[in-house]
mmCIF file of C-alpha atoms in Angstrom:
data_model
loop_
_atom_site.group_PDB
_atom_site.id
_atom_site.type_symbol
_atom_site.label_atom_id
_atom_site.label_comp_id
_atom_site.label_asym_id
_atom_site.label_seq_id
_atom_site.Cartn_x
_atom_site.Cartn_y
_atom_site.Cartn_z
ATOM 1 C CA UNK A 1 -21.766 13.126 -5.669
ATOM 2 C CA UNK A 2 -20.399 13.448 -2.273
ATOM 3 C CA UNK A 3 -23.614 15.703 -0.805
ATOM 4 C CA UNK A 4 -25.593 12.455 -2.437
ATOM 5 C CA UNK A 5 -22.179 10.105 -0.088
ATOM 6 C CA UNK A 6 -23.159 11.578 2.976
ATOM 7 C CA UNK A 7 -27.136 11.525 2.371
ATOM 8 C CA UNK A 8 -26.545 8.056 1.838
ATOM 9 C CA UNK A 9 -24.707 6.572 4.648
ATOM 10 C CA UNK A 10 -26.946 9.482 6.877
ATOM 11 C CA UNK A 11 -29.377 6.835 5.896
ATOM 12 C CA UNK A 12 -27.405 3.870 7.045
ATOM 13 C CA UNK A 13 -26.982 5.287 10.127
ATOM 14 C CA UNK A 14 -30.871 6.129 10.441
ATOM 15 C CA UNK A 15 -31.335 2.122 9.746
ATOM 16 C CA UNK A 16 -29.284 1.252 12.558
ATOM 17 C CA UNK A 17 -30.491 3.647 15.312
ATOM 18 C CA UNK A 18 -34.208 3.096 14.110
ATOM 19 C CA UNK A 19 -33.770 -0.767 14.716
ATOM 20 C CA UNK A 20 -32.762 0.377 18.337
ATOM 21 C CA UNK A 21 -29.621 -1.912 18.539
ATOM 22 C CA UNK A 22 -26.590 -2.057 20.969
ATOM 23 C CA UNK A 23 -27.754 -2.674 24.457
ATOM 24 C CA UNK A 24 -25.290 -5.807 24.620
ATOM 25 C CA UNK A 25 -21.567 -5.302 26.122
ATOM 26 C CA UNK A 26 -18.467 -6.687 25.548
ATOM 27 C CA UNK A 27 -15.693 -3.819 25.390
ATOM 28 C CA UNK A 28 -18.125 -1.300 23.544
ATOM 29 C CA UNK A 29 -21.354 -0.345 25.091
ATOM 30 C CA UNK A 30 -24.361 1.158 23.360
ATOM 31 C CA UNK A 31 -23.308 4.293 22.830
ATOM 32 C CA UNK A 32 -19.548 3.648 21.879
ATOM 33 C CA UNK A 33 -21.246 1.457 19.568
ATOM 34 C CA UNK A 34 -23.342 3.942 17.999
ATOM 35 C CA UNK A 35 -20.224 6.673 18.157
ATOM 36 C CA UNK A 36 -18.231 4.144 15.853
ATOM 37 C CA UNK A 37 -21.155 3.325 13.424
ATOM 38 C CA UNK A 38 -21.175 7.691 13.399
ATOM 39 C CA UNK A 39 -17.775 7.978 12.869
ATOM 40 C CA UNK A 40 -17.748 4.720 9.994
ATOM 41 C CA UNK A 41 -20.211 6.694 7.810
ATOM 42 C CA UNK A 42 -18.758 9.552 8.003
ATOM 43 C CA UNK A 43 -15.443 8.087 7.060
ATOM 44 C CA UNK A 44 -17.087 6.402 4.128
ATOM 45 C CA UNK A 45 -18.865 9.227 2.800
ATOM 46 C CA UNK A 46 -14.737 11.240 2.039
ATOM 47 C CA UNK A 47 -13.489 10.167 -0.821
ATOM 48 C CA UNK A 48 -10.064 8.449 0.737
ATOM 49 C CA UNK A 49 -8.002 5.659 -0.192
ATOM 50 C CA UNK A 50 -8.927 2.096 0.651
ATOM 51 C CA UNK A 51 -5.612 2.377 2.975
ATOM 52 C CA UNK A 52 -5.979 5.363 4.556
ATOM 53 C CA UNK A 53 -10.038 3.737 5.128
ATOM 54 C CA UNK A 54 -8.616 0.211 7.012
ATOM 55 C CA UNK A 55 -6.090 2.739 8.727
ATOM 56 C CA UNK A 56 -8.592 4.975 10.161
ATOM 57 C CA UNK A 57 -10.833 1.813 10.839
ATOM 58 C CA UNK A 58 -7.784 0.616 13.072
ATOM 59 C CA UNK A 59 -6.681 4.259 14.701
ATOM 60 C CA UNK A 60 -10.109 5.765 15.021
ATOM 61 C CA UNK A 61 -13.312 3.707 14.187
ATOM 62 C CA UNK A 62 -12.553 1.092 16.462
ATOM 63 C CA UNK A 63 -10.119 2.309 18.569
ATOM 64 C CA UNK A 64 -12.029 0.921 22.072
ATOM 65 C CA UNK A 65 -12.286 -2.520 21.993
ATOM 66 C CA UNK A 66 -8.069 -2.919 21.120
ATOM 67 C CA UNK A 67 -8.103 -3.962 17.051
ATOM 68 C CA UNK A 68 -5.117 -4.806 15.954
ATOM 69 C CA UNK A 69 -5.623 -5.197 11.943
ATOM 70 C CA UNK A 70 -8.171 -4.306 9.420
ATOM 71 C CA UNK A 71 -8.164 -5.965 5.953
ATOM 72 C CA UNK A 72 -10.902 -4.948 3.120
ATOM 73 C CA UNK A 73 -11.316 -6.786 -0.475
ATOM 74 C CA UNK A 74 -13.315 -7.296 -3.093
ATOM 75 C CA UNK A 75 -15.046 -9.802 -5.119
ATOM 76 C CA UNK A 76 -13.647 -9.820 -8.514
ATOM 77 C CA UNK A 77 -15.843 -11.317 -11.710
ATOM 78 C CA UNK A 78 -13.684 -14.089 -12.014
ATOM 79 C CA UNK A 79 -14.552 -15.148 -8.600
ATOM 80 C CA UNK A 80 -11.445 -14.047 -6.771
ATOM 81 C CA UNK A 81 -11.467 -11.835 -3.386
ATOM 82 C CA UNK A 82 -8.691 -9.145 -4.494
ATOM 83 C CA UNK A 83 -6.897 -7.269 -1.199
ATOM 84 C CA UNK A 84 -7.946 -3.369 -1.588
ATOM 85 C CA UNK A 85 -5.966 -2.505 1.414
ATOM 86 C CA UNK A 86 -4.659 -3.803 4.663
ATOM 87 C CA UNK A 87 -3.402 -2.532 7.949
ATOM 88 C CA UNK A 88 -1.580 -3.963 11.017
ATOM 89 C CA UNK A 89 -0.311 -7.285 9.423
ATOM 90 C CA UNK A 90 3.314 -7.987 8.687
ATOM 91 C CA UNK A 91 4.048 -8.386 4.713
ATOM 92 C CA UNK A 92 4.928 -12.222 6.357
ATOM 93 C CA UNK A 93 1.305 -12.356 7.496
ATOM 94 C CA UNK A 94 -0.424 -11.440 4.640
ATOM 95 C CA UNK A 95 1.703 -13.268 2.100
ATOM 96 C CA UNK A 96 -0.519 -15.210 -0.442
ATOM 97 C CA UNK A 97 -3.726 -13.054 0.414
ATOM 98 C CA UNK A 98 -3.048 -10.275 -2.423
ATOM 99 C CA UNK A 99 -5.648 -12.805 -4.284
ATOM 100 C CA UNK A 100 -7.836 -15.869 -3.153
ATOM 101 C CA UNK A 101 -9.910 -18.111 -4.824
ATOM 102 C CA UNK A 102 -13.626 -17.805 -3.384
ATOM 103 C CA UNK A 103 -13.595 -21.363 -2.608
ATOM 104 C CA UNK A 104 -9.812 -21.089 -0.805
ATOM 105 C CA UNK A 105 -10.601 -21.349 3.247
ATOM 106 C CA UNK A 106 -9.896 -18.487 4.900
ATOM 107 C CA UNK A 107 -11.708 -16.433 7.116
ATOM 108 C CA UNK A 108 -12.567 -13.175 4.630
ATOM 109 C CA UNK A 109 -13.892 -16.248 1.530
ATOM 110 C CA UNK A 110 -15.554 -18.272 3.809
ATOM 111 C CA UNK A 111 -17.958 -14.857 5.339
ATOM 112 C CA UNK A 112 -18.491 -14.001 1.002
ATOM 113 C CA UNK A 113 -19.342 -17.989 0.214
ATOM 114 C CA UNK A 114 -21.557 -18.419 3.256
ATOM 115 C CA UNK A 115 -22.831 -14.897 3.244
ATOM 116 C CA UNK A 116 -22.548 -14.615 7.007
ATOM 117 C CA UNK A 117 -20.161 -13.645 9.993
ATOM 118 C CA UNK A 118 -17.070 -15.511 10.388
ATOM 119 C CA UNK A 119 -15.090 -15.616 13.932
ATOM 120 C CA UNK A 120 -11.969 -17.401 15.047
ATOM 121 C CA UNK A 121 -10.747 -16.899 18.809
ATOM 122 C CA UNK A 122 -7.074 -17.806 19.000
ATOM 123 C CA UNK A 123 -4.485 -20.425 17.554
ATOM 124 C CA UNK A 124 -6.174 -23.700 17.869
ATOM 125 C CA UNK A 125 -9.747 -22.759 16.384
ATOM 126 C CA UNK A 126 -7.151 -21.144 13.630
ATOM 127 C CA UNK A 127 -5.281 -24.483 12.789
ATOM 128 C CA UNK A 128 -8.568 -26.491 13.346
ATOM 129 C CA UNK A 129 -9.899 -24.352 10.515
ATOM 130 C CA UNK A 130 -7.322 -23.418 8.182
ATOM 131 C CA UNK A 131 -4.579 -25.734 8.582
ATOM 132 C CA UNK A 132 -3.286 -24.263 4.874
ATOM 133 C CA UNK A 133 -2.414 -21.067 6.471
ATOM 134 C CA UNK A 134 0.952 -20.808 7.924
ATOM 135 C CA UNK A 135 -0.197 -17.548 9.472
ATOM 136 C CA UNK A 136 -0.879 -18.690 13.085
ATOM 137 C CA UNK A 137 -3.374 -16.543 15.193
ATOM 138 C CA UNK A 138 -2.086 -15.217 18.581
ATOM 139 C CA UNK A 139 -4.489 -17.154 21.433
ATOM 140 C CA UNK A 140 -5.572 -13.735 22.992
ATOM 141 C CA UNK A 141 -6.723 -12.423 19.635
ATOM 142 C CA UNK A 142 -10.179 -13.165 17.314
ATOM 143 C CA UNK A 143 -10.688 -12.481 13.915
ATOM 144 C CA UNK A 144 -14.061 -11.402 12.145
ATOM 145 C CA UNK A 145 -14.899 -11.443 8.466
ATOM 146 C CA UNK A 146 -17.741 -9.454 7.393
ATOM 147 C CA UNK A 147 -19.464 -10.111 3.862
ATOM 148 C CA UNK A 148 -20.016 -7.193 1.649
ATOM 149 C CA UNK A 149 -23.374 -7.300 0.533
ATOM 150 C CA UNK A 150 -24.990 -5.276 -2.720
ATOM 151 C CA UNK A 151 -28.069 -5.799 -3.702
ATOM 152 C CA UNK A 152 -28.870 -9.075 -2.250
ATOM 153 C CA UNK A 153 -24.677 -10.237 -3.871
ATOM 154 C CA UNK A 154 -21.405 -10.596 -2.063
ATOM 155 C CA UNK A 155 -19.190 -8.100 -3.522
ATOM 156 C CA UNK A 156 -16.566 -8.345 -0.507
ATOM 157 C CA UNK A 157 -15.312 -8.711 2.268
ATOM 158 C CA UNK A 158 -13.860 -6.566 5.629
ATOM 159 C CA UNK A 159 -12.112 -8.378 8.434
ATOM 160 C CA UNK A 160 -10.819 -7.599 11.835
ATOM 161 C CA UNK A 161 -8.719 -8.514 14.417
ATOM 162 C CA UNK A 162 -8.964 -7.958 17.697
ATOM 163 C CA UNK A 163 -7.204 -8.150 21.214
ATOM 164 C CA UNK A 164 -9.000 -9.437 23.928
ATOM 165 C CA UNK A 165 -12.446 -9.417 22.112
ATOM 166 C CA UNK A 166 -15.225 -10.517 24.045
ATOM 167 C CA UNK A 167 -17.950 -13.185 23.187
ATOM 168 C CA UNK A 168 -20.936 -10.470 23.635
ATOM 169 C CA UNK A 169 -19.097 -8.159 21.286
ATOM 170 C CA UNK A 170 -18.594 -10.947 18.513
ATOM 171 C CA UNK A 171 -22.494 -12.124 19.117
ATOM 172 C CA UNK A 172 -24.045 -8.575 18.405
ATOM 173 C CA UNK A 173 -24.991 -9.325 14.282
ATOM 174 C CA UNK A 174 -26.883 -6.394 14.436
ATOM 175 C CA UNK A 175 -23.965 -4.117 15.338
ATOM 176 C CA UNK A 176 -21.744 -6.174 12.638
ATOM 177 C CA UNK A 177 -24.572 -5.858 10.017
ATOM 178 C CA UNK A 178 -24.349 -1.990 10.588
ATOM 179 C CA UNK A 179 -20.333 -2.053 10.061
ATOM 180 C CA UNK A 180 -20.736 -3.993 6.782
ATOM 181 C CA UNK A 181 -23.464 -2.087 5.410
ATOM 182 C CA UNK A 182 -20.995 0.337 5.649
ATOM 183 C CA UNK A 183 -17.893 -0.619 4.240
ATOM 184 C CA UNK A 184 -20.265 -2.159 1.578
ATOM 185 C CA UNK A 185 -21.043 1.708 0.649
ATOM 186 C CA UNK A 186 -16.749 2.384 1.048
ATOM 187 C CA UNK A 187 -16.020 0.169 -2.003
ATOM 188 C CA UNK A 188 -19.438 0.446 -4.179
ATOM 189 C CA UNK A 189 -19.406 4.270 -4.416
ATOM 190 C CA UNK A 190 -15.136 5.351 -3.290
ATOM 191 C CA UNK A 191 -12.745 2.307 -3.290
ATOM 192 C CA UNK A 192 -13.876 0.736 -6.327
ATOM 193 C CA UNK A 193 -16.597 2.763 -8.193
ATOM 194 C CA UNK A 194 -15.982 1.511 -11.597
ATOM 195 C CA UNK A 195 -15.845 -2.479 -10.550
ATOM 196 C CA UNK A 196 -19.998 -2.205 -9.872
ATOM 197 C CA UNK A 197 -21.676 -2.367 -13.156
ATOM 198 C CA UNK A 198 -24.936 -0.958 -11.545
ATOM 199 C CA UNK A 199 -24.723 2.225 -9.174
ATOM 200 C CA UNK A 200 -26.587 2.305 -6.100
ATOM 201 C CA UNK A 201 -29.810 3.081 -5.635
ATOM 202 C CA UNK A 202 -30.363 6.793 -3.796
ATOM 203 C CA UNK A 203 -34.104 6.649 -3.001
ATOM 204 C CA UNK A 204 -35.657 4.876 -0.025
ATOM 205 C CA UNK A 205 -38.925 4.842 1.549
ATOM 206 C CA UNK A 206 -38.555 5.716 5.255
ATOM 207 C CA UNK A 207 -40.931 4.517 8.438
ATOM 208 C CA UNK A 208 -42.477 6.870 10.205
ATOM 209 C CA UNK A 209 -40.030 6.378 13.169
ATOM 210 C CA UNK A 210 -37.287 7.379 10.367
ATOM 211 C CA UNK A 211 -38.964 9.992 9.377
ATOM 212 C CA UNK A 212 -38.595 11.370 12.942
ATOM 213 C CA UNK A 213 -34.806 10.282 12.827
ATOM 214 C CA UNK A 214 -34.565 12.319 9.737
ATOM 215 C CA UNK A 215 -36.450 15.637 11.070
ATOM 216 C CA UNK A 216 -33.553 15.636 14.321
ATOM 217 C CA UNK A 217 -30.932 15.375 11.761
ATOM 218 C CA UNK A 218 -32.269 18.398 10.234
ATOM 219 C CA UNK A 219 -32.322 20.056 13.555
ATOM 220 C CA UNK A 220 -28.717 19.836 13.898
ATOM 221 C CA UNK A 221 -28.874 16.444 16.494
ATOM 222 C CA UNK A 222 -26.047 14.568 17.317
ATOM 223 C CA UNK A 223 -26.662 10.792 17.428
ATOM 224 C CA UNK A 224 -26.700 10.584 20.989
ATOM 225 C CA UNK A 225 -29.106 12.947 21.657
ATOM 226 C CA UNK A 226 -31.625 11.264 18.802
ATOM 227 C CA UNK A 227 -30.910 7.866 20.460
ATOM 228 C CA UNK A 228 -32.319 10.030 23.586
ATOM 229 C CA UNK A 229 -35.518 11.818 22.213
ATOM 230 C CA UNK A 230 -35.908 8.227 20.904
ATOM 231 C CA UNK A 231 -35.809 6.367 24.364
ATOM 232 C CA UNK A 232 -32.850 4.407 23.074
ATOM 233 C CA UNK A 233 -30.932 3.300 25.910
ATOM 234 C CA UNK A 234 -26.484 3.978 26.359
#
């Protein structure tokens, strides 16, 4: 099960160099962008609890563009997002978040409703937003919610926060798609195995310039190097 983990988000990681992405900047540049989509899969592929997952997301994942919190949930069948784990927020902070209502506003329900990216960038786009919240976002700080997608259905969510974040990082969807695709694997197959009534699918058909992705891995590659051969620029 865990030789089929790493196969798996191998494969993720395939999809995201093949698609040639990260040549945008903000505080992470192409290649510290591609390190922390590396190190996310691998991460995901260990069989670790969903808090020692949002802490490594914190200490290690993201550790170059100054994150400050990491929060992961899921969807439940009664239509609830249910907190899996959370790092970096006081027990103040994240008071009344242990379950929401898919329909509550917040920044993690409204990415799973709307099935997209969510940002907020400091106190008053916070209060403008979700003036139910007594939680009050810090002005040098932005939050992003990530939906959770499984087989074309929200089953999640993973948010961020971040010091200092810049508008070029926040804009790069194809970078943010990678990170969710992701986490989506984290709780599927580790965090919450049992909640999916229908595993994941192992097989895939690859492109030829996949194909070519997969015959480096086999040669022992690193990522950087593929993104190389590839003409992928850092």
């Amino acid at each position: 099960m865990l030789f089929r983990s790493r196969l798996t988000c191998q494969r993720l990681v395939i999809t995201y160099l093949s698609q040639g992405i990260g040549i945008r900047g903000g505080e992470m540049n192409s290649e510290e962008k591609t390190r922390a989509i590396s190190k996310l899969a691998i991460l995901s592929a260990n069989s670790i609890a969903p808090s020692s997952f949002v802490t490594e997301l914190v200490h290690d994942v993201f550790q170059g563009c100054n994150p400050t919190g990491a929060f992961l949930a899921r969807l439940t069948r009664e239509g609830n997002l249910k907190m899996l784990a959370a790092y970096g927020y006081s027990d103040a902070s994240l008071s009344g978040f242990d379950t929401m209502s898919v329909w509550d506003a917040t920044p993690a329900t409204d990415s799973v409703r709307e099935k997209r990216l969510v940002a907020v960038h400091g106190s008053s786009e916070w209060q403008n937003r979700f003036p139910k919240i007594p939680h009050i976002l810090p002005d040098d700080q932005t939050v992003i919610a990530l939906p959770l997608i499984f087989r074309l259905g929200a089953i999640g969510s993973v948010s961020f926060s971040f010091k200092n974040c810049s508008k070029e990082l926040v804009d790069d969807h194809d970078f943010w798609n990678g990170v969710a695709s992701i986490c989506s694997f984290f709780v599927v197959n580790v965090a919450e195995p049992h909640h999916i009534t229908t595993p994941p699918s192992i097989g895939v058909f690859l492109t030829e310039r996949q194909k070519k992705i997969v015959n480096h891995f086999k040669d022992g590659l690193t990522i950087q190097e593929i993104a190389g051969k590839l003409g992928y620029s850092h």
